[in-house]
Amino acid sequence: MILLESLNLVKSFGGVAAIDRLSLTVEKGMILGIIGPNGSGKTTFFNLVTGIFTPDSGKVLFHGKDVTGFRPHRIAKLGIGRTFQVPAPFSKMTVLENVMVSTFIHARTMKMAKEQAKKILGLVRLEEKADQQVLNVTLEDRKRLELARALGTQPSLLLLDEVMAGLTPAEVKASIELIRSLRTKDLTIIVVEHIMDVILSLCDRLAVLDYGSKIAEDIPDRVVNNPEVIKAYLGEHYRARN
Amino acid sequence: MELLFQTVIDGLLIGGLIIVVGIGFSLCFGVMHIVDFAVGEWVMLGAYLGYLLVAYFGYDPMVFLPLIFLIFCGLGWLIYPLIYRAVSGKRHNPVIMGLVFTFGLSIIAKGGALSIWGHHIKSITTWLSGKSIMLGIGTVPALRFSGFVFGILVTIIFMIFLYKTRAGIIIRATAQDRDTASLMGVDVRRTGAFVYSLYAGITGMSGVLIGSLFSIHAAMGAKYTTLAFFVVVLAGMGYVPGVIIAALVLGLLQSFVGVYVGGRYTLAALFIVMYGVLLITPKGILRRGI
Amino acid sequence: MTFQTEGARINHTPVIRRFTLPGLLLLFFLSLLLLPLFLSPLWIRIATEVLMWAGLAQSWNVIGGYTGYLSFGHGAFFGVGAYATGILMVHLGWPFGIGLFFSGVLSAFLALLIGYPTLRLRGAYFAIATWAFGELLRQVATILDITGGAYGLQLPAFLNLPFFYYIMLGVTGLTYLTIYLLLERARFGYRLLAIREHEEAAEMVGVDTVSIKIQAFALSAFFPGIIGGINAYWVTYIHPDSVLRADITDFMVVMAFLGGIGSLWGPFLGAVVVQLVQRVLWLVWGEGTFYLVIIGAAICSVVLFIPNGLIGVLEGQIFKPKEAIKELKKKVKW
Ligand SMILES: Nc1ncnc2c1ncn2[C@@H]1O[C@H](COP(=O)(O)OP(=O)(O)OP(=O)(O)O)[C@@H](O)[C@H]1O
Ligand SMILES: [Mg+2]
């Protein structure tokens, strides 16, 4: 069953297309990876799906329903949660309060919102930091908080934008475990990540963006051996590493 | 027919001056993301300075334009570090801090002017006052015309500066993307100081012309703050070419309402137009806003 | 009604938490109830004025402090309330109380109208639009017949100082209570704060930011409308240069900022300090215009040096019993 579908999305900034006729489908229950060089439009794609930007043309379908141009809060209510590439916490609130703002969406009382938020903090192993000011927590914890806050809206589709960038290898490993544990048949995930190990160990399918267009989509193993992909992205990437 | 012609000309002439006020204001926002609430007070202070110079030396105020420009550039240069401090550091909402800070500045300027010069209305007389120029089928007050010429000249020089000189290119680059500009070696803070003093200079200078066209009093700034704001609402924040069109439109609107409805209703008319614009096209008519 | 002490608080330091306890709030306003028994008429007048400003500054704080959207024309709502009450009493013969309520509703409604196109946008548009709105209203009041034009409006005289003290106390108390319950204890307050801290993220977790902002603005306009009405009846004669003058907004801003924006007690503290300082200045210099320079300088200095206001400074310095006990417990370990 198709959960999310984008049809010929186009979005340009000042004449330059950041997303160029992008069509993508996401099956329910899968983990889809999206990779691509810097500036290839991954974050912009998320912004289009979540209603932060309105596409110049093209459509976004969620559960088969046209949600193009919906405001973000409506998208959230329909069941799409996302994290921000640069953590965007509510700085002058505690960790728990941050998550509560998102659990309000379904909880009827403050007490229920708080309980749900605590449960989610337990899930991402942040319960000990619950009462700390966000200003005082580490980058890793902020990234976890991003995740927790996205989960707070009880999404059926979760968009993760480089949640592991900047973490140590050990932290990355823990995060992979965490995301794997989240995956259920009711939670579909799209992962944007530069770290190939993460992509390879998490994703069922992998799409590659370049200049806002999809240049390949397949199971991860086949994608990483696709010559075009290597040329556009991996080759450069690997060369840069060495 | 003659009245219509007169109204159009009047509107365009006023529009020329509004361009000058709007352009610096818009640039300030574009480059530093500072909305200077004290824009009208720069006009007011410029007018008073012109008045003082004329009263003291007795020459024609037009002679002093370069001097006033330099003095206000200096003032802007002195004040900018404070503004910079207000919008940087650990404050989490720079636009708001900048707004409040310049709001404070505007109150200081207004209160200061009131305390020094009181409620009396002053005016500047120049050799152009009372003269008029034949233009097509009607006559135009020479002073208004020179105000318009001044506005156009300043705008042209400004545009050449912005699009053709090194400093101008740096400023535009900073306006487009501060982070990238600073990565490319642009000292964003100094660029900001430069832009702010340029803006203060231009706006103060326009105050002299405005002061000789209309009356000078401590509360006169409010009108120009309103106009500067309306210009950017129409043009979109930080989009220079839009400012020119918007300023002319506002000048025309003001003059038409003044002639055909009544001077007291100009603000109401401007407000209704702005309200409509925001309602229909949030990013300004020219759709180039933030 | 029960309150969870560790619930939705916007200020996190123990000092404020102690102060925001509803019991203390109640006690505070109760003691204010008895105040007129001990004061001379002059001081009752001053106290009434302080209360008035405390209510106004707090109202401004809802949109400016908690939500992070600056209303530079908030004084207009005070003026609208004053004129609405005046017009309803003079021209329609309505009783004061009903006129007052209607004034609040009208103010809130105007806020909806102004807020709808401008609060959909970020940044400075709102500040600009509210400011222009304030300027506009002053002009409109001068033009219209029903407002008495530049001459203004004479209300029926009611010279009863304690009455005005108590009604101001009641309304300001209501303002603080409402804001305490809605903003410090309910999800509405969390949402406002989320909008202030990161609007996009707030929207992404399902907060209908536009609607919440408009609600906050309407709330922040409601009370100034009522307070303006009380003021009109109190001073009995209103005109554009009194109840619609520009420095009403200036005072709200300086009080809220000086006291500390986004906090429950900041605006109150700011109102007390500014009012008292102003009285002293009047005594020294007489009623000049130089006070404007001082207000402006105060706003600028607060932004530069104490962006969290006096409350923020106090929080940094006052002895914090709860934390001290915690520290002690750590050290002693019993
Ligand atoms: N708000 C914006 N305004 C103007 N241009 C933008 C905006 N957002 C993105 N862009 C441009 O769109 C292009 C795609 O950016 P995007 O952030 O989607 O890339 P990305 O694939 O997420 O890159 P990265 O791996 O660095 O996160 C870039 O050229 C970027 O400069
Ligand atoms: Mg990205």
Short mmCIF file of N, CA, C and O in Angstrom, two decimals, chain A residues 119-186:
data_model
loop_
_atom_site.label_atom_id
_atom_site.label_comp_id
_atom_site.label_asym_id
_atom_site.label_seq_id
_atom_site.Cartn_x
_atom_site.Cartn_y
_atom_site.Cartn_z
N LYS A 119 6.64 8.87 28.47
CA LYS A 119 6.82 7.57 27.85
C LYS A 119 7.76 7.68 26.65
O LYS A 119 8.67 6.87 26.47
N ILE A 120 7.54 8.71 25.86
CA ILE A 120 8.39 8.88 24.68
C ILE A 120 9.83 9.19 25.07
O ILE A 120 10.77 8.67 24.48
N LEU A 121 9.98 9.99 26.11
CA LEU A 121 11.34 10.28 26.56
C LEU A 121 12.03 9.00 27.01
O LEU A 121 13.23 8.82 26.81
N GLY A 122 11.25 8.09 27.61
CA GLY A 122 11.81 6.79 28.00
C GLY A 122 12.28 6.03 26.77
O GLY A 122 13.37 5.44 26.75
N LEU A 123 11.46 6.09 25.73
CA LEU A 123 11.77 5.38 24.49
C LEU A 123 13.11 5.85 23.89
O LEU A 123 13.90 5.04 23.41
N VAL A 124 13.33 7.14 23.89
CA VAL A 124 14.57 7.64 23.30
C VAL A 124 15.66 7.81 24.36
O VAL A 124 16.68 8.45 24.11
N ARG A 125 15.44 7.26 25.50
CA ARG A 125 16.38 7.31 26.62
C ARG A 125 16.81 8.74 26.98
O ARG A 125 17.98 9.08 27.03
N LEU A 126 15.80 9.54 27.20
CA LEU A 126 16.08 10.92 27.66
C LEU A 126 15.40 11.20 28.99
O LEU A 126 15.38 12.33 29.45
N GLU A 127 14.82 10.13 29.59
CA GLU A 127 13.99 10.41 30.76
C GLU A 127 14.73 11.11 31.88
O GLU A 127 14.16 11.90 32.61
N GLU A 128 16.04 10.86 31.95
CA GLU A 128 16.78 11.48 33.06
C GLU A 128 16.98 12.98 32.85
O GLU A 128 17.21 13.72 33.79
N LYS A 129 16.87 13.38 31.59
CA LYS A 129 17.08 14.81 31.31
C LYS A 129 15.76 15.57 31.26
O LYS A 129 15.74 16.74 30.92
N ALA A 130 14.67 14.87 31.59
CA ALA A 130 13.34 15.43 31.38
C ALA A 130 13.18 16.86 31.91
O ALA A 130 12.59 17.71 31.25
N ASP A 131 13.71 17.12 33.09
CA ASP A 131 13.47 18.43 33.68
C ASP A 131 14.59 19.43 33.44
O ASP A 131 14.60 20.52 34.01
N GLN A 132 15.53 19.05 32.57
CA GLN A 132 16.59 20.01 32.28
C GLN A 132 16.15 21.02 31.24
O GLN A 132 15.35 20.73 30.36
N GLN A 133 16.73 22.20 31.34
CA GLN A 133 16.53 23.21 30.31
C GLN A 133 17.21 22.74 29.03
O GLN A 133 18.33 22.23 29.08
N VAL A 134 16.57 22.93 27.89
CA VAL A 134 17.17 22.48 26.64
C VAL A 134 18.51 23.15 26.40
O VAL A 134 19.43 22.57 25.83
N LEU A 135 18.62 24.39 26.86
CA LEU A 135 19.87 25.12 26.68
C LEU A 135 21.06 24.37 27.24
O LEU A 135 22.19 24.53 26.78
N ASN A 136 20.79 23.52 28.23
CA ASN A 136 21.90 22.86 28.91
C ASN A 136 22.17 21.43 28.46
O ASN A 136 22.97 20.74 29.08
N VAL A 137 21.51 20.94 27.41
CA VAL A 137 21.76 19.55 27.04
C VAL A 137 22.68 19.47 25.83
O VAL A 137 22.84 20.42 25.07
N THR A 138 23.29 18.30 25.67
CA THR A 138 24.31 18.12 24.63
C THR A 138 23.67 17.98 23.25
O THR A 138 22.46 17.81 23.13
N LEU A 139 24.52 18.03 22.23
CA LEU A 139 24.03 17.91 20.86
C LEU A 139 23.32 16.57 20.66
O LEU A 139 22.24 16.51 20.07
N GLU A 140 23.90 15.50 21.17
CA GLU A 140 23.28 14.20 20.99
C GLU A 140 21.88 14.20 21.60
O GLU A 140 20.92 13.73 20.99
N ASP A 141 21.78 14.78 22.79
CA ASP A 141 20.47 14.82 23.43
C ASP A 141 19.49 15.69 22.66
O ASP A 141 18.30 15.40 22.61
N ARG A 142 20.00 16.74 22.08
CA ARG A 142 19.11 17.57 21.27
C ARG A 142 18.58 16.82 20.07
O ARG A 142 17.45 16.99 19.65
N LYS A 143 19.46 15.99 19.49
CA LYS A 143 19.02 15.21 18.34
C LYS A 143 17.98 14.20 18.77
O LYS A 143 16.99 13.94 18.08
N ARG A 144 18.19 13.62 19.94
CA ARG A 144 17.18 12.69 20.47
C ARG A 144 15.88 13.41 20.77
O ARG A 144 14.79 12.88 20.56
N LEU A 145 16.03 14.62 21.26
CA LEU A 145 14.84 15.41 21.57
C LEU A 145 14.05 15.71 20.28
O LEU A 145 12.82 15.64 20.27
N GLU A 146 14.78 16.00 19.22
CA GLU A 146 14.12 16.19 17.93
C GLU A 146 13.26 14.98 17.61
O GLU A 146 12.10 15.10 17.21
N LEU A 147 13.87 13.82 17.79
CA LEU A 147 13.17 12.58 17.49
C LEU A 147 11.96 12.41 18.41
O LEU A 147 10.85 12.09 17.97
N ALA A 148 12.18 12.67 19.70
CA ALA A 148 11.10 12.51 20.67
C ALA A 148 9.95 13.43 20.34
O ALA A 148 8.78 13.04 20.39
N ARG A 149 10.28 14.65 19.98
CA ARG A 149 9.22 15.61 19.69
C ARG A 149 8.44 15.19 18.44
O ARG A 149 7.23 15.36 18.37
N ALA A 150 9.17 14.64 17.47
CA ALA A 150 8.47 14.17 16.27
C ALA A 150 7.56 13.00 16.60
O ALA A 150 6.45 12.88 16.09
N LEU A 151 8.02 12.14 17.51
CA LEU A 151 7.20 10.99 17.87
C LEU A 151 5.99 11.40 18.69
O LEU A 151 4.97 10.69 18.72
N GLY A 152 6.09 12.53 19.35
CA GLY A 152 5.01 12.99 20.22
C GLY A 152 3.69 13.18 19.50
O GLY A 152 2.62 13.05 20.10
N THR A 153 3.73 13.46 18.23
CA THR A 153 2.48 13.66 17.49
C THR A 153 1.91 12.33 17.00
O THR A 153 0.93 12.32 16.26
N GLN A 154 2.51 11.23 17.41
CA GLN A 154 2.09 9.89 17.00
C GLN A 154 1.95 9.78 15.48
O GLN A 154 0.87 9.51 14.95
N PRO A 155 3.07 9.99 14.78
CA PRO A 155 2.99 9.99 13.33
C PRO A 155 2.89 8.59 12.74
O PRO A 155 3.29 7.62 13.39
N SER A 156 2.35 8.50 11.54
CA SER A 156 2.42 7.23 10.82
C SER A 156 3.55 7.30 9.79
O SER A 156 3.96 6.30 9.24
N LEU A 157 4.02 8.51 9.54
CA LEU A 157 5.19 8.68 8.68
C LEU A 157 6.17 9.61 9.38
O LEU A 157 5.81 10.70 9.83
N LEU A 158 7.41 9.13 9.48
CA LEU A 158 8.40 9.91 10.21
C LEU A 158 9.52 10.31 9.25
O LEU A 158 10.08 9.47 8.55
N LEU A 159 9.82 11.59 9.19
CA LEU A 159 10.88 12.07 8.30
C LEU A 159 12.09 12.48 9.14
O LEU A 159 11.99 13.39 9.96
N LEU A 160 13.19 11.77 8.95
CA LEU A 160 14.37 12.06 9.77
C LEU A 160 15.45 12.72 8.91
O LEU A 160 15.96 12.13 7.98
N ASP A 161 15.79 13.95 9.27
CA ASP A 161 16.75 14.71 8.47
C ASP A 161 18.11 14.74 9.17
O ASP A 161 18.34 15.55 10.05
N GLU A 162 18.98 13.83 8.76
CA GLU A 162 20.35 13.77 9.30
C GLU A 162 20.37 13.79 10.82
O GLU A 162 21.05 14.61 11.43
N VAL A 163 19.63 12.86 11.41
CA VAL A 163 19.61 12.83 12.87
C VAL A 163 20.93 12.34 13.46
O VAL A 163 21.13 12.40 14.66
N MET A 164 21.82 11.82 12.63
CA MET A 164 23.06 11.29 13.20
C MET A 164 24.29 12.10 12.86
O MET A 164 25.39 11.80 13.31
N ALA A 165 24.11 13.15 12.06
CA ALA A 165 25.27 13.97 11.71
C ALA A 165 25.87 14.56 12.98
O ALA A 165 25.15 15.04 13.85
N GLY A 166 27.18 14.49 13.08
CA GLY A 166 27.85 15.11 14.21
C GLY A 166 27.94 14.23 15.46
O GLY A 166 28.47 14.66 16.47
N LEU A 167 27.40 13.01 15.37
CA LEU A 167 27.48 12.13 16.54
C LEU A 167 28.73 11.25 16.44
O LEU A 167 29.26 11.01 15.36
N THR A 168 29.19 10.75 17.58
CA THR A 168 30.32 9.83 17.58
C THR A 168 29.85 8.47 17.08
O THR A 168 28.66 8.17 17.13
N PRO A 169 30.78 7.61 16.61
CA PRO A 169 30.37 6.29 16.11
C PRO A 169 29.53 5.50 17.11
O PRO A 169 28.55 4.86 16.72
N ALA A 170 29.87 5.59 18.37
CA ALA A 170 29.09 4.85 19.37
C ALA A 170 27.67 5.38 19.44
O ALA A 170 26.69 4.62 19.50
N GLU A 171 27.57 6.71 19.39
CA GLU A 171 26.24 7.32 19.44
C GLU A 171 25.44 6.96 18.21
O GLU A 171 24.23 6.70 18.29
N VAL A 172 26.13 6.93 17.07
CA VAL A 172 25.45 6.55 15.83
C VAL A 172 24.88 5.15 15.95
O VAL A 172 23.72 4.89 15.59
N LYS A 173 25.68 4.26 16.50
CA LYS A 173 25.24 2.88 16.64
C LYS A 173 23.98 2.79 17.49
O LYS A 173 23.01 2.12 17.14
N ALA A 174 24.01 3.53 18.60
CA ALA A 174 22.85 3.53 19.48
C ALA A 174 21.63 4.08 18.76
O ALA A 174 20.51 3.57 18.90
N SER A 175 21.85 5.10 17.95
CA SER A 175 20.73 5.71 17.24
C SER A 175 20.14 4.75 16.21
O SER A 175 18.92 4.70 16.03
N ILE A 176 21.03 3.99 15.55
CA ILE A 176 20.52 3.02 14.57
C ILE A 176 19.62 2.01 15.27
O ILE A 176 18.51 1.71 14.80
N GLU A 177 20.08 1.55 16.41
CA GLU A 177 19.27 0.60 17.18
C GLU A 177 17.91 1.21 17.52
O GLU A 177 16.87 0.58 17.41
N LEU A 178 17.98 2.46 17.95
CA LEU A 178 16.77 3.15 18.36
C LEU A 178 15.78 3.24 17.21
O LEU A 178 14.59 2.90 17.36
N ILE A 179 16.25 3.63 16.04
CA ILE A 179 15.35 3.79 14.90
C ILE A 179 14.80 2.43 14.48
O ILE A 179 13.62 2.30 14.16
N ARG A 180 15.67 1.45 14.55
CA ARG A 180 15.20 0.11 14.18
C ARG A 180 14.07 -0.33 15.11
O ARG A 180 13.09 -0.92 14.70
N SER A 181 14.23 0.02 16.40
CA SER A 181 13.22 -0.40 17.37
C SER A 181 11.90 0.34 17.16
O SER A 181 10.84 -0.12 17.58
N LEU A 182 11.96 1.49 16.53
CA LEU A 182 10.73 2.26 16.30
C LEU A 182 9.89 1.68 15.18
O LEU A 182 8.69 1.86 15.12
N ARG A 183 10.59 1.01 14.27
CA ARG A 183 9.92 0.56 13.06
C ARG A 183 8.87 -0.49 13.41
O ARG A 183 9.14 -1.49 14.03
N THR A 184 7.65 -0.19 13.00
CA THR A 184 6.58 -1.16 13.14
C THR A 184 5.83 -1.13 11.83
O THR A 184 6.15 -0.33 10.96
N LYS A 185 4.80 -1.95 11.72
CA LYS A 185 4.07 -1.90 10.45
C LYS A 185 3.24 -0.61 10.35
O LYS A 185 2.79 -0.22 9.29
N ASP A 186 3.09 0.06 11.50
CA ASP A 186 2.33 1.30 11.46
C ASP A 186 3.21 2.55 11.35
O ASP A 186 2.70 3.66 11.28
#
